[in-house]
Tab-separated table of C-alpha atoms and ligand atoms in Angstrom:
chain	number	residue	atom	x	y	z
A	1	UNK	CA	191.338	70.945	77.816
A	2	UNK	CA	190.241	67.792	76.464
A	3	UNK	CA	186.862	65.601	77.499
A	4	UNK	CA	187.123	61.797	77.071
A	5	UNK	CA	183.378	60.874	76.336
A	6	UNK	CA	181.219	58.243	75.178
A	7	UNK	CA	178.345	59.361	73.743
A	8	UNK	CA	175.282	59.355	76.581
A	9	UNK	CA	177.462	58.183	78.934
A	10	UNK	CA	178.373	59.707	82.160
A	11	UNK	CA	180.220	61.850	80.427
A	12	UNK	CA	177.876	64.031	79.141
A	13	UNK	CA	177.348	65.526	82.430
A	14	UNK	CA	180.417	67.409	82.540
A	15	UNK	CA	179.949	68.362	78.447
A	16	UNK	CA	177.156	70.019	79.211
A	17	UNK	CA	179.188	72.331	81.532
A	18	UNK	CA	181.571	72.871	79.734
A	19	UNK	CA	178.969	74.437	77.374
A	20	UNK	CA	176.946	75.445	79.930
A	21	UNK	CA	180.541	77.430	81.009
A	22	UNK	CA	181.147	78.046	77.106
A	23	UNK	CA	184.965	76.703	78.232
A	24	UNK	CA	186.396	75.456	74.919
A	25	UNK	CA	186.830	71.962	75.346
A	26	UNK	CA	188.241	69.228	72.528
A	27	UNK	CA	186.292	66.237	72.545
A	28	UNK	CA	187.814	62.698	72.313
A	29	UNK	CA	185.500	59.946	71.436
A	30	UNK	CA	186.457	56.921	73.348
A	31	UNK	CA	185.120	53.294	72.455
A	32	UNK	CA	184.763	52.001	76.173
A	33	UNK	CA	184.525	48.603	74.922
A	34	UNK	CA	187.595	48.230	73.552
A	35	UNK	CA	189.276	51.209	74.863
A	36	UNK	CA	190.728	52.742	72.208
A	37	UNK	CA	190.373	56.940	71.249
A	38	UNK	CA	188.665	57.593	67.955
A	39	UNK	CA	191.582	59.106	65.915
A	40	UNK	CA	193.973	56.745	67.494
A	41	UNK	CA	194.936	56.084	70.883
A	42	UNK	CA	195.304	53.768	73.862
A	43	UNK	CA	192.162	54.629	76.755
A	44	UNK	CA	193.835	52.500	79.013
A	45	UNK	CA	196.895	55.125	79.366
A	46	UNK	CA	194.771	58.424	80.174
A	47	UNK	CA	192.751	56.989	82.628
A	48	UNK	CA	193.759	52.990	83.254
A	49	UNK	CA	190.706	52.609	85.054
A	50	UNK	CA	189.042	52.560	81.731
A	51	UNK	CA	185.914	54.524	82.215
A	52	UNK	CA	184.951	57.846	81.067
A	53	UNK	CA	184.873	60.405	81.892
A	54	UNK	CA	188.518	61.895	81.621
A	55	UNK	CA	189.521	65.575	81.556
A	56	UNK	CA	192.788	66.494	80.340
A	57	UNK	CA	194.103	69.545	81.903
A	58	UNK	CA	196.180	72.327	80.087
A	59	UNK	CA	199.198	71.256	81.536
A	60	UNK	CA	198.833	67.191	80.655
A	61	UNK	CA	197.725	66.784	84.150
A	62	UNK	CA	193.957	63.797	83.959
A	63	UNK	CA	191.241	64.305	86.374
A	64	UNK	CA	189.014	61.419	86.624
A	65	UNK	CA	185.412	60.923	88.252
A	66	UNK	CA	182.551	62.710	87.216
A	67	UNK	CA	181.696	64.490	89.895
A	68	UNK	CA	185.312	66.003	91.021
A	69	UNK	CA	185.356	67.265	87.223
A	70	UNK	CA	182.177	68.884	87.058
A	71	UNK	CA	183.035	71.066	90.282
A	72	UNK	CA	186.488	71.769	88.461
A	73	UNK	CA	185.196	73.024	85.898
A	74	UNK	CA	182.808	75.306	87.427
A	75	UNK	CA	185.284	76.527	89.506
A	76	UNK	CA	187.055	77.998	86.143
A	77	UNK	CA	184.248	80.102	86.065
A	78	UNK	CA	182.872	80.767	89.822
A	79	UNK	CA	180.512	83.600	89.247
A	80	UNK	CA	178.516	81.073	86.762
A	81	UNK	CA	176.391	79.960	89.394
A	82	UNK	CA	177.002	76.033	88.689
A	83	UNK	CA	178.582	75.715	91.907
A	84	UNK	CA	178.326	77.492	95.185
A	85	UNK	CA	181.282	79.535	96.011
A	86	UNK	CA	183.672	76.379	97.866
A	87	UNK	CA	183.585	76.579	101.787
A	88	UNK	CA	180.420	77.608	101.621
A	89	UNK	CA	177.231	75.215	102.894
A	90	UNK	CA	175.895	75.653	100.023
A	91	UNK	CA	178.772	73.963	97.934
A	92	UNK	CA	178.480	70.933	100.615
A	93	UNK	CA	174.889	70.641	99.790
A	94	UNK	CA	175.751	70.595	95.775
A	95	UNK	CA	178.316	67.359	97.054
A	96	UNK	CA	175.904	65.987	98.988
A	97	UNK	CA	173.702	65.836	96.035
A	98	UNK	CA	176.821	64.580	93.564
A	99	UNK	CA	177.427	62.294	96.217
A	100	UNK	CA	174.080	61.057	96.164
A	101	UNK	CA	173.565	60.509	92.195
A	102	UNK	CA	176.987	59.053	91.729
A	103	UNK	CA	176.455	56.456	94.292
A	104	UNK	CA	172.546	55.858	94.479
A	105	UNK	CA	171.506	56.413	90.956
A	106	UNK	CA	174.674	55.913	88.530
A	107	UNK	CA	175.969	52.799	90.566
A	108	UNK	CA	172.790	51.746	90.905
A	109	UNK	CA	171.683	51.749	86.804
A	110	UNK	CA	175.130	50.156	85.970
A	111	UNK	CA	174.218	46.959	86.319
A	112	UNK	CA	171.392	46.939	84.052
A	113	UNK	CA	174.301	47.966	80.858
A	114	UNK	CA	176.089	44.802	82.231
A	115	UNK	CA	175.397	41.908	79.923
A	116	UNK	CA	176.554	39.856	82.548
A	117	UNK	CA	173.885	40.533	85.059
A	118	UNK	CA	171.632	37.534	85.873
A	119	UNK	CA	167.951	38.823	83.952
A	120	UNK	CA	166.116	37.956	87.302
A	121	UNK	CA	168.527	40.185	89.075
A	122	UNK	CA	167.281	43.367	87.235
A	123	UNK	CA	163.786	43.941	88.475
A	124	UNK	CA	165.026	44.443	92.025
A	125	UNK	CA	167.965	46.664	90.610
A	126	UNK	CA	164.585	48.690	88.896
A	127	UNK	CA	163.272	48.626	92.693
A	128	UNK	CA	166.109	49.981	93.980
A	129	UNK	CA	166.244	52.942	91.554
A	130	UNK	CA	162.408	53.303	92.122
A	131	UNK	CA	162.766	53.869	95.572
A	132	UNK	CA	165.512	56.479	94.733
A	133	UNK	CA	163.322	58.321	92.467
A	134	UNK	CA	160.413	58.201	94.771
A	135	UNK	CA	162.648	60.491	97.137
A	136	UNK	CA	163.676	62.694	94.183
A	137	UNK	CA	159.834	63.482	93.156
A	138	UNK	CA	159.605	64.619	96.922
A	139	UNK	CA	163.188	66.829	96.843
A	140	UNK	CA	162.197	68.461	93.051
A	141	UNK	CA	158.381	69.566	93.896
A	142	UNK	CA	158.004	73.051	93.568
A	143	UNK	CA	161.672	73.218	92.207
A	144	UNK	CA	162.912	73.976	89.032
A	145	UNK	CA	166.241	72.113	90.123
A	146	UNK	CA	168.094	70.280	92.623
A	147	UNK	CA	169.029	73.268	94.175
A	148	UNK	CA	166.538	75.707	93.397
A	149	UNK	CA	165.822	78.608	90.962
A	150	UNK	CA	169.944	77.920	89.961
A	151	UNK	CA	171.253	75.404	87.611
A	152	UNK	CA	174.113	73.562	88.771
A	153	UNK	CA	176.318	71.118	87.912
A	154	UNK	CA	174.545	68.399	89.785
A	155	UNK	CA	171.330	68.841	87.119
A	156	UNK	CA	173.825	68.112	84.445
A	157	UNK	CA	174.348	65.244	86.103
A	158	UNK	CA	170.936	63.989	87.245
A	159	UNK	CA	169.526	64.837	83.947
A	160	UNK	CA	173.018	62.850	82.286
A	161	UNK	CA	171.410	59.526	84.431
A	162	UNK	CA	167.675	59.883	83.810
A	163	UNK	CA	167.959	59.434	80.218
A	164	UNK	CA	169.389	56.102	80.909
A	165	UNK	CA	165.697	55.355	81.808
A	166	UNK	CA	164.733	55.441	78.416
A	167	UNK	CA	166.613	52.554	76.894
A	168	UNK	CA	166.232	50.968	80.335
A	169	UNK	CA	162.214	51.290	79.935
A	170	UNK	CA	161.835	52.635	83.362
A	171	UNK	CA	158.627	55.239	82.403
A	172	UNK	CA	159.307	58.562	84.689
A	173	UNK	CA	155.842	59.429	84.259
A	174	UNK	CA	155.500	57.666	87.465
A	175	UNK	CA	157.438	60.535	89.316
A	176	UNK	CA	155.511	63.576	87.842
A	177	UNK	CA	158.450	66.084	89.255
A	178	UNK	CA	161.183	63.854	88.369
A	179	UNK	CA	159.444	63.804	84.219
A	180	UNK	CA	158.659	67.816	84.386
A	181	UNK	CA	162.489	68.181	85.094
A	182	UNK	CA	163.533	66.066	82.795
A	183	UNK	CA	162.019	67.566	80.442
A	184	UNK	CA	162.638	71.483	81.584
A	185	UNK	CA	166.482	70.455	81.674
A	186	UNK	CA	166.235	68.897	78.031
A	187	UNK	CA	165.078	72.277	76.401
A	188	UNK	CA	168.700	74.127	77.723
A	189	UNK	CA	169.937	75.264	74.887
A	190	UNK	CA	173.502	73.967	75.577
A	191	UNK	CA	171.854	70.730	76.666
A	192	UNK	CA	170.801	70.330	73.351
A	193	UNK	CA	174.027	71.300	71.630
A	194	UNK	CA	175.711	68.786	73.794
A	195	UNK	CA	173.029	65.875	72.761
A	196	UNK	CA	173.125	66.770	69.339
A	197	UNK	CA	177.448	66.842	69.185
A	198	UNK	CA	177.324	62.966	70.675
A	199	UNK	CA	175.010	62.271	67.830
A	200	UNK	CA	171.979	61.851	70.570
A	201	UNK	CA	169.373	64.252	69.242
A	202	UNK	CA	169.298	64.885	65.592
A	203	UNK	CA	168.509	68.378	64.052
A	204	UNK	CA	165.165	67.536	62.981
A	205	UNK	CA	164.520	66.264	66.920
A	206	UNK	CA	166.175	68.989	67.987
A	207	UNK	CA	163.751	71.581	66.069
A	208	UNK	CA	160.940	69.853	67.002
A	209	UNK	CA	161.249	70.065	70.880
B	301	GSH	N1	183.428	56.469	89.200
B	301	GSH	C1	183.384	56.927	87.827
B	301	GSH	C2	182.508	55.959	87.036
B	301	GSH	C3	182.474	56.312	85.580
B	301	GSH	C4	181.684	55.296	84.765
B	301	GSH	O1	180.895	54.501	85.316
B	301	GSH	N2	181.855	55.354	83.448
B	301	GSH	C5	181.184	54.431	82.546
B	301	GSH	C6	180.241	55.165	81.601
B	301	GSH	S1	178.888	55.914	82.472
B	301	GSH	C7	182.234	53.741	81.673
B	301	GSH	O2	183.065	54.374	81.058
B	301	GSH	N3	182.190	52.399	81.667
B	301	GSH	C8	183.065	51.602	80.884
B	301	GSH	C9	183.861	50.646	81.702
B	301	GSH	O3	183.867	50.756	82.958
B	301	GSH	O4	184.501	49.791	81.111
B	301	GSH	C10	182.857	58.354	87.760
B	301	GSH	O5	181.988	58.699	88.591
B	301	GSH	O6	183.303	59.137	86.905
């Protein structure tokens, strides 16, 4: 399979299961800006919506959006744990949370990376997102993730989106749980690998944390 990324985009979430997985995966660097594949290649053909993430199956087949991805590739491997068995409640409660982060906390951050959003629009898109994480502090106390004592694919997303706090100088030290996850999620060691292969975290960082 092959994973059409941007480095620290959205697309890390499903990179770091497909490590997580250890599901060989080619990576394809894609410059979303002027869609084009490093190595040569039109972005607009795989996916001519334009936006990462893309997953190229074995046989040719593309699978777009994020969170219909993620759950495919767990389901490669379904006694990993990253996602409930499907049919189960517990799978509807990992969508409900996919649901959730896709819609009201990746939608909300994108239009702060929009350099045509009005300046004076931004602080009530930081509002917005406040008031999201305000609800996630409550959800992660006493939790080590989303859904518990298990890793799933919805941390690798969640995790994926609050790093966009940092160039977005949103400090998470204001939700305590929200920062304490962060920052248990970062030290996975194929979180890590996954930062470090989109040139994100560099060895020295990496040895450091
Ligand atoms: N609905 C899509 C949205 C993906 C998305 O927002 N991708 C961003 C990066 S995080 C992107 O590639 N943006 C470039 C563009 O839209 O031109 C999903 O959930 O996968």
């Amino acid at each position: 399979m092959k994973l059409y990324y941007s480095p620290g985009a959205c697309s890390q979430s499903p990179h770091i299961v497909a490590r997580e997985l250890g599901l060989p995966i080619e990576l394809k660097k894609v410059n979303t800006k002027d869609k084009t594949v490093e190595g040569g290649g039109d972005f607009w053909k795989v996916n001519p919506r334009g936006y990462v993430p893309a997953l190229e199956l074995d046989n040719g087949q593309i699978l777009t959006e994020g969170p219909a991805i993620v759950q495919y590739l767990a389901d490669q491997k379904p006694d990993s744990g990253l996602a409930p068995k499907n049919g189960s409640v517990e799978r509807y409660r990992l969508q409900e949370w996919l649901n959730f982060l896709t819609s009201e906390i990746h939608k909300q951050f994108s239009p702060l990376f929009k350099p045509n959003t009005p300046e004076d629009y931004k602080p009530i898109v930081k509002e917005n997102l406040a008031g999201r994480f305000d609800w996630l502090d409550q959800q992660l106390a006493g939790k080590d993730h989303l859904m518990g004592k298990q890793f799933t694919v919805a941390d690798a997303y969640l995790f994926t989106v609050l790093n966009w706090t940092i160039p977005m100088k949103i400090d998470l030290k204001q939700w305590p749980n929200v920062a304490a996850y962060v920052d248990r999620v970062r030290k996975r060691p194929k979180v890590k690998e996954a930062m470090q292969e989109e040139g994100l975290l560099p060895k020295e960082a990496q040895a450091a944390r």
